[in-house]
């Protein structure tokens, strides 16, 4: 991404003031303690001030009232809030790297598919029948958008995502590579002879607005109706969301967790990594599950924090894990008691 | 999927009798309590009778002997078994949505590959050298079928599946998007200098008939011979099946579980979600593992149910999880005993 | 892979001596106890000698000093070390099956991308702007190589791998199908209204030399700088490596394990399957974690073996799991004590 900017250009973008060489060029960012020529860094945390005097970065953003106590080799740009300014730059930078527009002649787009202005459809992408893409939708190479799928404005779908037929995704969403939305739910009726008969899965996946879905995460279509991912949900990588599940607004789930069929999570829940949640449960709003928790029962009261397998109160769980390691001491105390009692009884 | 049917057409399909408007159209299905115009619902469970009188669905399947106790707005279709009839409709519907036929001019098919009648090969699919596809095989867009792979009649391979060279899949199978069959098993010989030397993995993956493989599930090729998935096995999403594993007939595994190298599972086993099974074990037929179980030893007796990590008897495990939370009470009882004994001894 | 060799050809390759029919043909390998005509087997372990006299394999490699005690139907090839010779053949065989060369006219390669001699770029692969591929790089069909990515000599990237922009992969690496490198790290700033604001992830993924990455494994790009996978690391399938993680040289991780953000693992660590490692930890060199371990704290001393959740000493953990099942016995002993003490006190 050899996109170079001079210190003066960066300062203009941020409304900052250059102190040093306004013509010096930067083309990427680095932590101040790991700087290199051509890098832009920032200094916000006083703990890192020492690095300002030794950094190899070409440009450093500093708070406007910062007073150095030694010579600074780097060019400084003074801004009201160095951290905020840096975050703003990162966002601009990321936006820039995602500014692809245009329909590749190497994509396949069905005749009856529709798309809004400023869309990108990359090479070897497949857009099925009656698909509707909003404005500014970015479909990267090798994505599959099945028949009758709908994707809202400004949503980005990274390379290789597979959206089965009838999947609905809202606005301002991000779906990362390898995610699969709409595969059949895992539903089979056991037969007398030990085989299984497939239960047709004819619902779909419905994703709201402002949702992010991580790489290789899978969300199954419902048996009927929709598996529902509400607005603002954030899903990390390699997560399993089974059929008929519903995830409430702004619920965030970390990598490798799974939610079994027909379970409903409330709003603003936080699920750490490698958590498993059984099927057909109702989990109240603002519930938090610690890492590797096994959730086998519903949670009625909002705002609870649980851990362990089966899950229970987080603090008690942590105490219990310590207690379980004290069992040898308990055994000793019991043996001691038995011995003393033996003596007493034998008197 | 705007495939509309009149109530009369649905009734004809099911051998049922229309009560209401035979011309009313339906184009999708919904639960009776969540009905809407254009939807078809069914009433089988007496618990849901109340919804029949209020549903917005256009058509409802009911048992032929059902007697309503209030006016019904929806058109009813009377059939011998409403649930069965509904399931039958779903199956037809799903079949219809999967009726693609024809070889896309945008697919790549090696000159020496063969395929039977009524095959579908979608856009950007790759079919390698000497591949053999049976009749009615559906290869969706962006699928990779490596050299010398064989796929049996009526098998459906969804978008983006990757089948390495020499993979064998039987008849009537379904492989969901993102599944990877035939990647190298994880085999390395530790060297004196701390590095690893790769052990070549030159076997393949052999999948029987009537197998379903979930999205983003991975099945590694064996070191030699085959990793074997027998007839009727059902695998959910994000499952790991390591090299040289064998899964017996009709064994079903839920999402995010993993089976390590060279382990053999018997027939009709049931493995819940996030279970881990160590390598080189033999698991008897009809073994059931509860969610998140860690299996570190073999299971000799068929039909057992295990849970916990390390795994042991399911019921005892559940009791033990409660007991472990009673340790504080045990501590109290011991302290009490110590106090009383102290008193006795000091007398 | 109908690549046939005569016994004489195999012997010439290995510097061995034929005993039997030098013209007999083999085209694949099999365990000696599962042999078949056309197969090549080996006999190294004396335990398997019995199978030599009954095997259906056409050719068997034996140690040069081996003396049969009964007639052998198969053609034997005598070599200094039968196991070594067999492994050598497997490596040649695997190399042969991976000898693809040439740029497909159905691939998309940006005008400013560069590639060395003997490269393979398969059908429907996408090579972005300014990408640099070394010599002998194999890019299989449907792979995505994002802008500014770099791939070193002799690296193999299997079908459907997705490398986001700026990903760097060293020499002699293998990346299996469905792996995703460089998706955004899972970073969000909670807002006052319960929603999350995305923290831009503008770093990249940096992979050293001799690294193998399993199918459907995900490695996220860092917030800044690089998520670093050092030389010789071996990753199995379905692993999650979060942003800003660093994996030291020759560290090996089994399937379905996850490492949370900003954690650094040392060199030559061994992580078994389904292990979860929390974020912001430092793990010393040569640490081993047992299967399903939950690592919630750092490890300072090198060479330790841990297990359990939360993780602690491996041997103690295994003893404790047994002890925890003895709680009912402890309860009994306490009850017994209470009864006896009761009697004493009532005297």
PDB file of C-alpha atoms in Angstrom, chain B residues 112-269:
ATOM      1  CA  UNK B 112     -10.484 -36.607 -19.261  1.00  0.00           C
ATOM      2  CA  UNK B 113     -13.097 -36.009 -16.572  1.00  0.00           C
ATOM      3  CA  UNK B 114     -16.388 -37.892 -16.923  1.00  0.00           C
ATOM      4  CA  UNK B 115     -19.886 -37.071 -15.761  1.00  0.00           C
ATOM      5  CA  UNK B 116     -23.291 -38.759 -15.923  1.00  0.00           C
ATOM      6  CA  UNK B 117     -26.616 -37.397 -17.104  1.00  0.00           C
ATOM      7  CA  UNK B 118     -28.420 -34.508 -15.453  1.00  0.00           C
ATOM      8  CA  UNK B 119     -25.289 -33.176 -13.776  1.00  0.00           C
ATOM      9  CA  UNK B 120     -24.904 -29.555 -12.748  1.00  0.00           C
ATOM     10  CA  UNK B 121     -21.474 -27.938 -12.745  1.00  0.00           C
ATOM     11  CA  UNK B 122     -21.679 -24.295 -11.726  1.00  0.00           C
ATOM     12  CA  UNK B 123     -19.604 -21.256 -12.583  1.00  0.00           C
ATOM     13  CA  UNK B 124     -15.909 -21.201 -11.595  1.00  0.00           C
ATOM     14  CA  UNK B 125     -16.002 -24.811 -10.458  1.00  0.00           C
ATOM     15  CA  UNK B 126     -12.824 -26.791 -11.157  1.00  0.00           C
ATOM     16  CA  UNK B 127     -12.997 -30.463 -12.156  1.00  0.00           C
ATOM     17  CA  UNK B 128      -9.561 -32.112 -12.255  1.00  0.00           C
ATOM     18  CA  UNK B 129      -8.012 -34.877 -14.310  1.00  0.00           C
ATOM     19  CA  UNK B 130      -9.722 -38.252 -14.477  1.00  0.00           C
ATOM     20  CA  UNK B 131     -12.516 -37.118 -12.134  1.00  0.00           C
ATOM     21  CA  UNK B 132     -15.683 -39.217 -12.312  1.00  0.00           C
ATOM     22  CA  UNK B 133     -19.067 -37.703 -11.463  1.00  0.00           C
ATOM     23  CA  UNK B 134     -22.132 -39.986 -11.371  1.00  0.00           C
ATOM     24  CA  UNK B 135     -25.651 -39.104 -12.521  1.00  0.00           C
ATOM     25  CA  UNK B 136     -27.538 -36.143 -11.087  1.00  0.00           C
ATOM     26  CA  UNK B 137     -24.459 -34.867  -9.320  1.00  0.00           C
ATOM     27  CA  UNK B 138     -24.723 -31.165  -8.439  1.00  0.00           C
ATOM     28  CA  UNK B 139     -21.426 -29.300  -8.301  1.00  0.00           C
ATOM     29  CA  UNK B 140     -22.158 -25.735  -7.250  1.00  0.00           C
ATOM     30  CA  UNK B 141     -20.049 -22.729  -8.253  1.00  0.00           C
ATOM     31  CA  UNK B 142     -16.469 -22.366  -6.980  1.00  0.00           C
ATOM     32  CA  UNK B 143     -16.160 -26.004  -5.930  1.00  0.00           C
ATOM     33  CA  UNK B 144     -12.765 -27.675  -6.401  1.00  0.00           C
ATOM     34  CA  UNK B 145     -12.705 -31.365  -7.331  1.00  0.00           C
ATOM     35  CA  UNK B 146      -9.085 -32.535  -7.410  1.00  0.00           C
ATOM     36  CA  UNK B 147      -7.527 -35.080  -9.750  1.00  0.00           C
ATOM     37  CA  UNK B 148      -8.859 -38.645  -9.610  1.00  0.00           C
ATOM     38  CA  UNK B 149     -11.747 -37.775  -7.293  1.00  0.00           C
ATOM     39  CA  UNK B 150     -14.956 -39.816  -7.610  1.00  0.00           C
ATOM     40  CA  UNK B 151     -18.456 -38.597  -6.706  1.00  0.00           C
ATOM     41  CA  UNK B 152     -21.481 -40.928  -6.726  1.00  0.00           C
ATOM     42  CA  UNK B 153     -24.985 -40.430  -8.115  1.00  0.00           C
ATOM     43  CA  UNK B 154     -27.281 -37.727  -6.706  1.00  0.00           C
ATOM     44  CA  UNK B 155     -24.623 -36.193  -4.490  1.00  0.00           C
ATOM     45  CA  UNK B 156     -24.815 -32.424  -3.940  1.00  0.00           C
ATOM     46  CA  UNK B 157     -21.643 -30.405  -3.396  1.00  0.00           C
ATOM     47  CA  UNK B 158     -22.403 -26.839  -2.311  1.00  0.00           C
ATOM     48  CA  UNK B 159     -20.453 -23.710  -3.305  1.00  0.00           C
ATOM     49  CA  UNK B 160     -16.793 -23.506  -2.397  1.00  0.00           C
ATOM     50  CA  UNK B 161     -16.267 -27.063  -1.166  1.00  0.00           C
ATOM     51  CA  UNK B 162     -12.678 -28.249  -1.692  1.00  0.00           C
ATOM     52  CA  UNK B 163     -12.061 -31.916  -2.476  1.00  0.00           C
ATOM     53  CA  UNK B 164      -8.365 -32.732  -2.699  1.00  0.00           C
ATOM     54  CA  UNK B 165      -7.049 -35.253  -5.217  1.00  0.00           C
ATOM     55  CA  UNK B 166      -8.300 -38.843  -4.903  1.00  0.00           C
ATOM     56  CA  UNK B 167     -11.248 -38.016  -2.608  1.00  0.00           C
ATOM     57  CA  UNK B 168     -14.059 -40.544  -2.962  1.00  0.00           C
ATOM     58  CA  UNK B 169     -17.669 -39.626  -2.141  1.00  0.00           C
ATOM     59  CA  UNK B 170     -20.559 -42.076  -2.454  1.00  0.00           C
ATOM     60  CA  UNK B 171     -24.166 -41.659  -3.562  1.00  0.00           C
ATOM     61  CA  UNK B 172     -26.871 -39.389  -2.152  1.00  0.00           C
ATOM     62  CA  UNK B 173     -24.430 -37.337  -0.094  1.00  0.00           C
ATOM     63  CA  UNK B 174     -24.582 -33.634   0.721  1.00  0.00           C
ATOM     64  CA  UNK B 175     -21.415 -31.621   1.312  1.00  0.00           C
ATOM     65  CA  UNK B 176     -21.910 -28.071   2.550  1.00  0.00           C
ATOM     66  CA  UNK B 177     -19.976 -24.954   1.669  1.00  0.00           C
ATOM     67  CA  UNK B 178     -16.461 -24.544   2.924  1.00  0.00           C
ATOM     68  CA  UNK B 179     -15.957 -28.202   3.829  1.00  0.00           C
ATOM     69  CA  UNK B 180     -12.433 -29.415   3.025  1.00  0.00           C
ATOM     70  CA  UNK B 181     -11.878 -33.117   2.339  1.00  0.00           C
ATOM     71  CA  UNK B 182      -8.431 -34.547   1.833  1.00  0.00           C
ATOM     72  CA  UNK B 183      -6.024 -31.939   3.212  1.00  0.00           C
ATOM     73  CA  UNK B 184      -2.825 -33.441   4.609  1.00  0.00           C
ATOM     74  CA  UNK B 185      -3.060 -35.134   7.987  1.00  0.00           C
ATOM     75  CA  UNK B 186      -1.104 -33.387  10.755  1.00  0.00           C
ATOM     76  CA  UNK B 187       1.953 -35.625  10.865  1.00  0.00           C
ATOM     77  CA  UNK B 188       5.462 -34.439  11.639  1.00  0.00           C
ATOM     78  CA  UNK B 189       8.574 -36.177  12.929  1.00  0.00           C
ATOM     79  CA  UNK B 190      10.425 -34.080  15.566  1.00  0.00           C
ATOM     80  CA  UNK B 191      14.066 -33.528  14.639  1.00  0.00           C
ATOM     81  CA  UNK B 192      17.039 -33.199  16.981  1.00  0.00           C
ATOM     82  CA  UNK B 193      17.300 -29.441  16.313  1.00  0.00           C
ATOM     83  CA  UNK B 194      13.722 -28.763  17.417  1.00  0.00           C
ATOM     84  CA  UNK B 195      12.287 -28.507  13.901  1.00  0.00           C
ATOM     85  CA  UNK B 196       9.734 -30.879  12.413  1.00  0.00           C
ATOM     86  CA  UNK B 197       9.976 -32.987   9.280  1.00  0.00           C
ATOM     87  CA  UNK B 198       6.766 -33.530   7.373  1.00  0.00           C
ATOM     88  CA  UNK B 199       5.515 -37.114   7.138  1.00  0.00           C
ATOM     89  CA  UNK B 200       4.007 -37.466   3.653  1.00  0.00           C
ATOM     90  CA  UNK B 201       0.252 -37.981   3.688  1.00  0.00           C
ATOM     91  CA  UNK B 202      -0.559 -39.930   0.569  1.00  0.00           C
ATOM     92  CA  UNK B 203      -3.801 -41.698   1.435  1.00  0.00           C
ATOM     93  CA  UNK B 204      -7.205 -40.233   0.697  1.00  0.00           C
ATOM     94  CA  UNK B 205     -10.669 -39.594   2.152  1.00  0.00           C
ATOM     95  CA  UNK B 206     -13.349 -42.196   1.481  1.00  0.00           C
ATOM     96  CA  UNK B 207     -16.973 -41.208   2.151  1.00  0.00           C
ATOM     97  CA  UNK B 208     -19.792 -43.755   1.822  1.00  0.00           C
ATOM     98  CA  UNK B 209     -23.422 -43.214   0.785  1.00  0.00           C
ATOM     99  CA  UNK B 210     -26.090 -41.017   2.411  1.00  0.00           C
ATOM    100  CA  UNK B 211     -23.521 -38.964   4.286  1.00  0.00           C
ATOM    101  CA  UNK B 212     -24.042 -35.271   5.100  1.00  0.00           C
ATOM    102  CA  UNK B 213     -21.033 -33.073   5.843  1.00  0.00           C
ATOM    103  CA  UNK B 214     -21.532 -29.633   7.381  1.00  0.00           C
ATOM    104  CA  UNK B 215     -20.152 -26.236   6.460  1.00  0.00           C
ATOM    105  CA  UNK B 216     -16.424 -25.639   7.054  1.00  0.00           C
ATOM    106  CA  UNK B 217     -15.902 -29.150   8.407  1.00  0.00           C
ATOM    107  CA  UNK B 218     -12.470 -30.627   7.653  1.00  0.00           C
ATOM    108  CA  UNK B 219     -11.640 -34.288   7.005  1.00  0.00           C
ATOM    109  CA  UNK B 220      -7.945 -35.016   6.498  1.00  0.00           C
ATOM    110  CA  UNK B 221      -6.549 -37.580   4.088  1.00  0.00           C
ATOM    111  CA  UNK B 222      -4.855 -40.575   5.727  1.00  0.00           C
ATOM    112  CA  UNK B 223      -1.135 -41.188   5.839  1.00  0.00           C
ATOM    113  CA  UNK B 224      -1.759 -44.282   3.717  1.00  0.00           C
ATOM    114  CA  UNK B 225      -5.030 -46.020   2.817  1.00  0.00           C
ATOM    115  CA  UNK B 226      -8.154 -43.995   3.646  1.00  0.00           C
ATOM    116  CA  UNK B 227      -9.777 -41.879   6.297  1.00  0.00           C
ATOM    117  CA  UNK B 228     -13.189 -43.588   6.243  1.00  0.00           C
ATOM    118  CA  UNK B 229     -16.626 -42.048   6.733  1.00  0.00           C
ATOM    119  CA  UNK B 230     -19.121 -44.883   6.454  1.00  0.00           C
ATOM    120  CA  UNK B 231     -22.683 -44.883   5.100  1.00  0.00           C
ATOM    121  CA  UNK B 232     -25.230 -42.712   6.809  1.00  0.00           C
ATOM    122  CA  UNK B 233     -22.809 -40.614   8.873  1.00  0.00           C
ATOM    123  CA  UNK B 234     -24.045 -37.083   9.644  1.00  0.00           C
ATOM    124  CA  UNK B 235     -21.495 -34.381  10.432  1.00  0.00           C
ATOM    125  CA  UNK B 236     -22.455 -30.888  11.526  1.00  0.00           C
ATOM    126  CA  UNK B 237     -20.391 -27.707  10.907  1.00  0.00           C
ATOM    127  CA  UNK B 238     -16.773 -26.922  11.881  1.00  0.00           C
ATOM    128  CA  UNK B 239     -15.894 -30.497  12.814  1.00  0.00           C
ATOM    129  CA  UNK B 240     -12.344 -31.817  12.592  1.00  0.00           C
ATOM    130  CA  UNK B 241     -11.794 -35.413  11.480  1.00  0.00           C
ATOM    131  CA  UNK B 242      -8.074 -36.201  11.554  1.00  0.00           C
ATOM    132  CA  UNK B 243      -6.102 -38.609   9.383  1.00  0.00           C
ATOM    133  CA  UNK B 244      -6.719 -42.351   9.564  1.00  0.00           C
ATOM    134  CA  UNK B 245      -9.967 -41.901  11.496  1.00  0.00           C
ATOM    135  CA  UNK B 246     -12.885 -44.235  10.824  1.00  0.00           C
ATOM    136  CA  UNK B 247     -16.503 -43.299  11.578  1.00  0.00           C
ATOM    137  CA  UNK B 248     -18.961 -46.192  11.664  1.00  0.00           C
ATOM    138  CA  UNK B 249     -22.334 -46.245   9.936  1.00  0.00           C
ATOM    139  CA  UNK B 250     -24.964 -43.741  11.040  1.00  0.00           C
ATOM    140  CA  UNK B 251     -22.706 -42.055  13.552  1.00  0.00           C
ATOM    141  CA  UNK B 252     -23.782 -38.435  14.072  1.00  0.00           C
ATOM    142  CA  UNK B 253     -21.489 -35.663  15.316  1.00  0.00           C
ATOM    143  CA  UNK B 254     -22.571 -32.157  16.329  1.00  0.00           C
ATOM    144  CA  UNK B 255     -20.773 -28.927  15.582  1.00  0.00           C
ATOM    145  CA  UNK B 256     -17.201 -28.076  16.600  1.00  0.00           C
ATOM    146  CA  UNK B 257     -16.312 -31.566  17.778  1.00  0.00           C
ATOM    147  CA  UNK B 258     -13.006 -33.131  16.820  1.00  0.00           C
ATOM    148  CA  UNK B 259     -11.694 -36.670  16.404  1.00  0.00           C
ATOM    149  CA  UNK B 260      -7.901 -37.053  16.588  1.00  0.00           C
ATOM    150  CA  UNK B 261      -5.782 -39.281  14.391  1.00  0.00           C
ATOM    151  CA  UNK B 262      -6.387 -43.025  13.961  1.00  0.00           C
ATOM    152  CA  UNK B 263      -9.405 -43.204  16.276  1.00  0.00           C
ATOM    153  CA  UNK B 264     -12.235 -45.506  15.230  1.00  0.00           C
ATOM    154  CA  UNK B 265     -15.819 -44.760  16.221  1.00  0.00           C
ATOM    155  CA  UNK B 266     -18.368 -47.548  15.964  1.00  0.00           C
ATOM    156  CA  UNK B 267     -21.799 -47.485  14.392  1.00  0.00           C
ATOM    157  CA  UNK B 268     -24.673 -45.282  15.542  1.00  0.00           C
ATOM    158  CA  UNK B 269     -22.594 -43.248  17.967  1.00  0.00           C
TER     159      UNK B 269
END
